[in-house]
XYZ file of C-alpha atoms in Angstrom:
572
model
C 19.624 71.143 140.766
C 16.343 68.530 141.641
C 15.076 66.278 138.981
C 15.850 67.383 135.521
C 16.300 65.229 132.766
C 15.327 62.561 133.972
C 14.252 58.917 131.740
C 11.745 59.313 128.246
C 9.331 56.969 129.106
C 9.116 57.156 132.544
C 5.547 57.499 134.502
C 5.699 59.439 137.511
C 8.389 59.967 140.332
C 8.888 59.469 144.078
C 10.970 61.845 146.298
C 13.693 60.130 148.251
C 14.622 61.283 151.555
C 17.624 63.416 150.026
C 15.868 65.595 148.180
C 16.758 63.146 145.254
C 14.322 61.914 142.194
C 14.009 58.260 141.496
C 12.209 57.565 138.373
C 9.401 54.728 138.273
C 9.815 53.203 134.627
C 6.723 51.360 132.744
C 7.218 51.478 129.880
C 10.908 50.453 127.610
C 11.314 54.308 126.437
C 8.374 54.172 123.912
C 9.955 50.444 121.931
C 7.428 48.576 123.033
C 8.721 46.048 125.800
C 6.369 46.299 128.408
C 7.780 46.201 132.311
C 4.609 47.538 133.962
C 4.860 46.565 138.158
C 8.440 46.815 138.367
C 10.377 49.551 139.756
C 13.989 50.477 138.630
C 17.065 50.559 141.480
C 18.707 53.615 140.290
C 22.605 54.096 140.386
C 23.873 56.633 142.367
C 26.191 58.996 140.034
C 25.990 62.637 139.575
C 23.447 64.499 137.090
C 25.260 66.367 134.884
C 22.941 67.599 132.248
C 24.230 67.247 128.603
C 23.475 70.916 127.388
C 26.150 71.758 124.343
C 27.146 74.960 126.351
C 29.283 72.847 128.577
C 30.404 71.521 124.852
C 31.518 75.332 124.518
C 32.762 75.784 128.163
C 34.949 72.485 128.131
C 36.779 74.000 124.701
C 37.582 77.067 126.088
C 38.885 75.781 130.242
C 40.593 73.683 128.053
C 41.495 73.527 124.963
C 41.159 77.548 125.016
C 44.076 78.657 122.629
C 43.534 76.113 119.987
C 43.171 78.699 116.779
C 39.564 78.764 114.663
C 40.714 80.520 111.472
C 38.056 81.715 109.339
C 37.642 83.566 105.474
C 34.990 85.843 106.235
C 32.968 87.726 103.480
C 35.691 90.272 102.557
C 38.462 87.613 101.612
C 40.586 88.542 104.517
C 41.865 85.831 107.187
C 40.894 86.501 110.794
C 41.965 84.280 114.179
C 40.482 83.438 116.877
C 40.406 80.539 119.510
C 37.940 78.637 121.633
C 38.622 81.091 124.861
C 38.081 83.905 122.717
C 34.954 82.498 121.177
C 32.642 81.535 124.458
C 33.563 85.117 125.595
C 31.966 86.685 122.579
C 29.035 83.572 123.055
C 28.356 84.756 126.015
C 27.830 88.475 124.946
C 25.827 87.114 121.849
C 23.360 85.646 124.589
C 22.911 88.764 126.961
C 22.292 91.048 123.983
C 19.659 88.455 123.011
C 18.510 89.352 126.198
C 18.227 92.330 125.915
C 16.499 91.989 122.122
C 13.801 90.292 125.108
C 14.853 86.588 123.632
C 14.072 83.877 126.321
C 14.014 79.754 126.290
C 12.242 77.895 123.464
C 12.441 81.151 121.204
C 13.635 80.311 118.063
C 16.949 83.283 116.459
C 17.641 82.519 113.061
C 21.211 82.947 111.496
C 21.535 83.010 107.097
C 25.366 82.733 107.395
C 28.391 80.948 105.895
C 30.328 78.973 108.237
C 32.504 81.473 110.358
C 33.709 81.794 114.188
C 30.626 84.280 114.336
C 28.107 82.221 112.860
C 29.487 79.870 115.759
C 28.569 82.370 118.604
C 25.633 83.347 117.319
C 24.703 79.393 117.969
C 25.873 78.440 120.888
C 24.623 82.327 122.479
C 21.566 81.269 121.647
C 21.504 77.745 122.564
C 23.709 78.469 126.249
C 19.933 80.175 127.174
C 17.614 78.291 126.205
C 16.393 79.422 123.024
C 16.168 78.114 119.785
C 18.781 78.475 116.877
C 17.573 78.521 113.686
C 19.833 77.829 110.641
C 18.162 79.022 107.389
C 19.443 78.237 103.756
C 20.588 81.474 101.667
C 20.464 78.645 99.076
C 17.059 78.009 98.978
C 14.666 79.686 96.719
C 12.752 84.203 98.575
C 9.804 81.362 98.634
C 10.824 78.618 100.557
C 12.968 81.243 103.339
C 9.510 82.774 103.113
C 7.497 79.520 104.351
C 10.635 77.993 106.745
C 10.853 81.854 108.285
C 7.421 82.183 108.550
C 6.873 78.267 109.813
C 9.905 78.631 112.712
C 7.993 82.106 114.399
C 11.926 83.245 114.597
C 12.042 86.593 116.072
C 15.526 87.490 115.103
C 17.785 86.944 111.575
C 21.561 87.450 112.369
C 23.485 87.339 108.924
C 25.859 87.587 106.613
C 26.926 91.133 104.661
C 27.004 90.066 101.299
C 23.835 87.367 101.691
C 21.390 91.643 102.426
C 20.270 91.514 98.650
C 17.882 87.956 100.138
C 16.391 89.404 102.258
C 15.779 93.096 101.271
C 13.525 91.728 98.600
C 11.260 89.689 100.899
C 11.415 91.548 104.200
C 7.632 92.537 104.398
C 6.688 88.992 104.486
C 8.905 88.252 106.566
C 8.217 87.589 111.365
C 11.765 88.811 112.137
C 11.593 91.812 114.491
C 15.571 92.217 114.361
C 18.369 92.224 111.793
C 21.555 91.341 113.214
C 24.090 92.339 110.276
C 27.687 89.665 110.590
C 30.236 93.472 110.500
C 31.525 96.006 112.579
C 30.681 99.722 112.861
C 33.169 100.836 109.594
C 31.959 97.581 108.059
C 27.970 98.500 108.297
C 26.947 98.546 104.220
C 24.177 100.037 103.653
C 20.697 97.962 103.665
C 16.536 98.686 104.485
C 16.945 96.267 107.350
C 17.066 99.063 110.097
C 19.585 96.428 112.015
C 22.268 96.816 113.498
C 26.060 95.769 113.570
C 27.028 92.559 115.454
C 30.113 93.977 116.763
C 28.149 96.585 118.407
C 25.947 94.281 119.462
C 27.591 92.588 121.172
C 29.283 94.995 122.940
C 26.653 97.101 123.748
C 25.547 93.686 125.761
C 28.501 93.000 128.278
C 29.286 89.589 129.654
C 27.005 89.108 132.367
C 23.859 86.808 131.488
C 23.224 83.267 132.678
C 24.345 80.792 130.922
C 22.802 76.885 130.526
C 21.615 75.364 133.653
C 18.021 73.965 132.143
C 17.105 70.411 131.563
C 18.479 68.863 128.692
C 15.738 68.169 126.785
C 15.787 71.748 125.904
C 14.959 72.112 122.086
C 18.318 73.428 120.859
C 17.984 74.014 116.986
C 15.243 73.914 114.294
C 16.842 72.918 110.687
C 14.216 72.456 107.735
C 14.602 69.121 105.083
C 14.725 70.250 101.644
C 11.358 69.987 100.678
C 12.107 67.689 97.935
C 7.987 66.742 97.864
C 5.519 69.876 99.883
C 6.712 72.150 102.125
C 9.918 71.694 104.396
C 9.353 70.521 107.623
C 11.195 71.707 110.609
C 13.454 68.827 113.223
C 14.078 69.783 116.539
C 16.880 68.919 118.066
C 17.457 68.595 121.743
C 20.539 69.625 123.383
C 21.179 66.169 124.538
C 20.487 64.635 120.662
C 23.075 67.473 119.862
C 25.347 66.225 122.966
C 25.310 62.599 122.288
C 25.673 62.778 119.198
C 28.728 64.918 119.499
C 30.174 61.985 121.372
C 29.301 59.480 118.479
C 31.317 60.739 115.878
C 34.149 61.897 117.775
C 34.441 58.186 118.525
C 37.345 56.236 116.153
C 35.108 54.076 113.595
C 33.007 57.380 113.310
C 34.991 60.780 111.831
C 37.648 59.715 114.901
C 38.253 63.923 115.694
C 40.799 64.587 117.998
C 42.708 66.597 119.851
C 45.838 67.018 117.004
C 43.013 67.369 114.181
C 42.730 70.544 111.981
C 39.326 70.087 110.808
C 37.571 72.204 108.540
C 33.996 72.010 107.397
C 32.821 72.639 104.356
C 29.403 70.859 104.763
C 28.103 74.580 105.566
C 26.098 75.264 109.073
C 23.096 76.090 107.910
C 22.817 71.931 106.576
C 21.759 69.314 108.709
C 24.055 70.575 111.830
C 27.066 70.832 109.654
C 27.051 66.946 109.630
C 28.411 68.082 114.118
C 30.696 69.057 113.826
C 30.607 73.149 115.014
C 30.238 70.558 118.527
C 32.591 67.417 117.940
C 35.890 70.097 116.670
C 35.148 71.670 119.945
C 34.754 69.432 122.238
C 37.650 67.247 120.860
C 39.617 70.621 120.983
C 40.493 69.966 117.075
C 41.631 73.506 115.753
C 38.852 74.743 113.479
C 39.281 76.503 109.163
C 36.118 77.809 108.403
C 36.529 79.030 105.299
C 33.885 80.975 104.787
C 31.024 81.004 101.054
C 34.236 80.867 99.101
C 33.899 76.816 98.106
C 36.235 77.308 94.669
C 39.062 74.763 94.383
C 41.362 77.880 94.900
C 39.565 79.317 97.753
C 39.653 75.298 99.499
C 42.904 74.563 98.344
C 44.606 77.191 99.927
C 43.234 77.090 103.021
C 43.865 72.910 103.122
C 47.676 73.552 102.736
C 48.867 76.346 104.349
C 46.432 75.626 107.729
C 47.731 71.966 107.314
C 44.575 70.530 107.127
C 43.690 66.670 108.400
C 39.634 66.485 108.265
C 37.830 67.824 106.048
C 33.976 67.580 105.209
C 32.023 68.217 102.490
C 29.305 66.565 99.366
C 31.055 65.000 96.539
C 30.178 67.847 93.699
C 32.062 69.890 95.832
C 34.861 67.309 96.086
C 34.706 66.607 91.565
C 35.331 70.441 91.514
C 38.384 70.434 94.417
C 39.931 67.098 92.084
C 39.395 68.734 88.645
C 41.729 72.209 90.526
C 44.422 69.585 91.728
C 44.738 67.830 88.345
C 44.825 70.985 86.621
C 47.079 72.680 88.396
C 49.266 69.469 89.412
C 48.740 70.059 92.974
C 49.473 67.363 95.780
C 47.459 66.772 99.376
C 50.798 66.501 101.730
C 48.742 67.402 104.551
C 45.206 66.143 104.438
C 44.973 62.776 106.285
C 40.406 61.738 106.558
C 38.421 63.579 104.254
C 34.253 63.012 104.737
C 32.194 62.758 102.090
C 27.955 62.452 102.512
C 25.158 63.961 101.290
C 24.613 61.545 98.159
C 26.640 58.433 96.909
C 30.056 57.952 96.199
C 31.249 57.651 92.860
C 33.903 54.965 92.895
C 36.641 57.995 90.835
C 36.015 60.169 93.912
C 37.703 56.926 96.210
C 40.417 55.926 94.337
C 41.558 59.381 92.850
C 41.573 61.056 96.442
C 43.053 57.138 97.648
C 45.312 56.217 95.066
C 46.385 59.175 93.324
C 46.720 61.942 97.255
C 46.865 59.358 98.846
C 44.137 60.269 101.527
C 41.430 58.117 103.688
C 37.847 58.516 102.256
C 35.218 58.186 104.483
C 31.491 57.959 102.937
C 29.003 59.198 105.572
C 25.082 58.511 105.444
C 22.512 60.600 107.440
C 19.758 63.248 106.739
C 18.433 66.020 108.980
C 16.070 64.212 110.917
C 19.526 61.728 112.393
C 20.902 64.892 113.336
C 22.693 63.740 110.534
C 25.099 60.754 110.935
C 23.828 57.924 110.746
C 26.337 55.908 108.890
C 30.261 55.788 108.694
C 31.706 53.392 105.973
C 34.609 51.353 106.282
C 36.358 47.952 106.344
C 35.518 45.854 108.729
C 37.503 43.521 110.071
C 35.702 40.166 109.437
C 35.640 40.113 105.514
C 38.595 38.653 103.475
C 41.985 40.426 101.632
C 40.490 42.371 98.472
C 37.131 43.381 99.431
C 37.838 46.441 101.075
C 37.384 48.649 98.114
C 33.672 47.326 97.845
C 32.843 48.065 101.601
C 34.513 51.269 101.071
C 31.461 52.338 98.651
C 28.708 51.153 100.678
C 27.010 53.878 103.046
C 28.704 51.693 105.724
C 27.341 50.052 109.571
C 25.530 52.212 112.395
C 27.984 54.124 115.286
C 26.212 53.174 118.404
C 23.128 54.975 119.257
C 21.425 54.583 115.632
C 19.683 50.978 114.715
C 19.155 50.376 111.455
C 16.835 47.962 109.712
C 15.360 46.786 105.993
C 11.169 46.682 105.536
C 9.487 45.062 102.742
C 5.724 46.852 102.034
C 4.280 44.850 104.502
C 7.308 45.783 107.476
C 8.094 42.042 107.074
C 12.338 42.314 107.642
C 14.446 41.823 105.257
C 17.377 39.279 105.535
C 21.205 41.386 105.586
C 22.308 39.189 102.902
C 23.559 42.012 100.986
C 20.955 41.546 98.280
C 17.835 42.008 99.620
C 16.561 45.560 99.366
C 13.358 47.323 101.128
C 12.697 50.607 102.888
C 15.201 51.629 105.165
C 14.526 52.496 108.504
C 15.923 53.525 112.123
C 15.814 54.704 114.952
C 18.456 56.305 118.034
C 18.882 59.048 120.737
C 19.433 61.443 117.436
C 17.214 60.656 114.978
C 13.981 62.596 115.325
C 11.039 61.186 116.557
C 8.398 64.047 115.145
C 8.529 66.923 112.688
C 7.716 70.941 114.146
C 4.215 71.677 114.702
C 3.552 67.646 114.081
C 4.288 68.215 110.218
C 3.557 64.866 108.861
C 1.693 63.426 111.793
C 2.729 60.410 113.394
C 6.347 59.738 111.316
C 7.406 56.524 113.196
C 6.160 53.295 113.400
C 4.949 50.628 115.891
C 8.342 50.128 116.881
C 8.895 53.663 117.257
C 12.129 53.284 113.279
C 11.507 56.742 111.259
C 11.386 55.704 107.819
C 13.458 57.322 105.789
C 12.764 57.367 102.545
C 15.424 55.038 100.656
C 15.648 52.288 99.542
C 18.622 50.082 100.557
C 20.233 46.519 101.484
C 21.531 45.691 104.714
C 25.143 42.825 104.765
C 26.320 40.080 106.762
C 28.731 42.397 108.525
C 26.146 45.151 109.267
C 26.881 48.109 105.859
C 24.184 49.151 104.613
C 23.881 50.227 100.855
C 21.520 52.611 99.614
C 20.459 51.227 96.081
C 18.035 54.318 95.807
C 15.845 57.019 96.735
C 12.177 55.042 97.192
C 11.310 57.829 95.025
C 13.454 57.875 92.602
C 14.096 54.220 92.124
C 13.167 53.246 88.147
C 10.486 49.852 88.340
C 10.953 48.516 84.934
C 8.575 45.271 84.176
C 7.845 45.067 87.849
C 11.968 45.103 88.749
C 14.390 47.992 90.060
C 16.700 49.612 88.835
C 19.380 51.530 90.410
C 19.556 54.867 89.698
C 22.180 55.531 91.695
C 24.685 52.548 90.081
C 24.414 53.786 86.660
C 25.085 57.351 88.232
C 28.439 55.936 89.529
C 29.589 53.726 86.367
C 28.553 56.592 84.340
C 30.904 59.232 86.792
C 33.954 57.287 86.059
C 34.502 58.118 82.927
C 36.780 60.591 81.803
C 35.148 63.052 80.075
C 31.790 63.048 82.608
C 32.251 66.325 85.239
C 27.996 65.086 86.684
C 25.613 61.849 85.681
C 21.991 61.592 86.649
C 19.825 58.434 85.966
C 15.909 59.300 86.260
C 12.729 56.825 84.905
C 10.694 58.018 82.181
C 7.157 56.278 81.493
C 6.901 53.386 79.010
C 4.389 51.814 77.405
C 5.006 48.782 78.186
C 7.686 48.207 80.940
C 5.889 51.200 82.668
C 9.370 53.190 83.481
C 12.564 52.944 81.935
C 15.539 55.081 82.677
C 17.201 58.110 80.980
C 20.369 59.124 81.534
C 21.481 63.183 81.547
C 25.132 63.730 81.180
C 27.044 66.523 82.159
C 30.653 66.919 80.527
C 34.146 68.463 81.653
C 34.958 71.250 80.575
C 36.922 70.382 77.286
C 35.723 66.958 77.079
C 33.110 65.272 74.570
C 31.520 61.828 74.628
C 29.111 60.544 72.585
C 25.765 58.274 73.475
C 27.769 55.550 71.556
C 30.477 56.133 73.611
C 29.163 55.678 76.621
C 26.626 53.161 76.301
C 30.158 51.154 75.016
C 31.408 51.805 78.711
C 27.874 50.684 80.323
C 28.125 48.184 78.378
C 29.489 44.732 81.065
C 29.612 47.176 84.341
C 25.339 46.871 84.182
C 22.914 44.571 83.539
C 21.383 44.513 79.966
C 17.994 46.031 80.563
C 19.159 47.993 82.693
C 20.943 49.766 79.965
C 19.382 53.624 79.299
C 16.975 53.558 76.667
C 18.860 57.560 75.957
C 21.157 59.599 77.099
C 20.825 63.057 77.245
C 23.655 65.865 77.292
C 23.562 69.345 79.504
C 25.787 72.034 79.971
C 25.079 72.843 83.753
C 22.950 69.321 85.908
C 21.157 71.255 88.438
C 21.934 71.077 91.931
C 18.957 72.080 94.590
C 19.608 74.039 97.827
C 22.126 71.322 100.040
C 24.745 70.468 96.486
C 22.844 67.418 95.791
C 21.326 66.724 92.342
C 17.857 68.309 91.944
C 15.661 65.051 89.558
C 12.719 66.670 90.188
C 13.548 69.657 88.203
C 15.658 66.459 86.161
C 11.967 65.036 85.024
C 10.786 68.451 84.411
C 13.480 69.031 82.145
C 12.617 65.880 80.374
C 8.919 66.323 79.604
C 9.627 69.743 77.981
C 12.169 68.305 75.843
């Protein structure tokens, strides 16, 4: 196959007599170690590029009959398997080539979690095209901006999302539209779209599959754009494959062939936390919930399909827990629930583990980290009785991720669990730059990326987010953790959601205000919440005011939209 892949940071190569390559290394992967003049002796192992087409190849050959269950947009349950998914993904590859799609071209999807969405992922990636996910929860102007910035040529979309695209069609760059439906189920539209099933049936299965450099671009996912325009994170086949192996491991998500996994986290959100790759690689049964994420729909799939692992943001689990309590239901098959996207409230942790005997795994990460950066757990070295406190931390980095916490002068803070600083990260699946160079050089001199979070790291290597840098409340020169206030408020039985924000103050610079959404049918007063927080937080952390809203606004990724809340408070 010649010299493909190679070593990042290597300069030059020399040919061996047998036609293979040896790299001459003059830098240690850009992390500051200079070994100029030395020549590496390479091992004599096979060159087996880490490309994601090999993931679905493996799944089809070894776990071909393992089931994939999808609730489609019409509400009906569809059953398939990995062998079928691979065959149909190759049809997608052939169909894309007939449209003129080649290596490096972007193919966009606007779709819920389903087996046909996965076919598009592997079909595009298998020919070296770049699969670009669009988030249907974004504002129309953001969808337009992202689609144009990515330069995607094809859009594959679910039929119930046509109404998002038709009003903005003239502003979009797409040359072709494919609606995920068969000929009989094609809805009327103004897009001039093709039926997905007819499109792939006409293409056949003959196509070139894989065979490219593992550093080839693979996927394009945009940040949430909380400040300025969203920025594109361009994953490689290598980074996605290594991330897959990382999250499968025990101590991370621990996915195996006997598991039944339901990714509630959407495929358009940071690679569905890697589950669309890890489940086929492990041979786990996959349950795709589509767009119906209410408590009734989720519980039905969890129970009927005997799901053992599921993953989503805290707001989804708050809704499910409310449904379980309201209908006096149990979770007899569920073993682990993975929670990420925002800090884990203690009330959710206790509810799952104490009321339903389900282990909670908290994960932290970003679009820029593919996305897993840390995984919570109970270190074997801690004292008895400290397990709960550690599970509420964002956790320790798995192998392949390095963390540090630094002050404003970039001096590293001690790992004492008390000294906060800017959280920095580097690793094999961490972005080294943004699409089109947005944001300029995003790495420091040592190759670390600034996450924008403020955190501590303890002596066990467990990281805890104390705030987002832009959300931290600084009062009288001291930091107040909005996350800590929110999590305590969320443990009150009448509180459905809570957000602490800083507001300007003439003496203290900023003071906290707590915004509260109560549970349906419940009531709580400001005095009651003050009494509840008293003794649980420092006196000077006590919010100056409490604001009650019917609904706290959420952003496109399910996190609280604090920018909208600040605007609400300013206008009151």
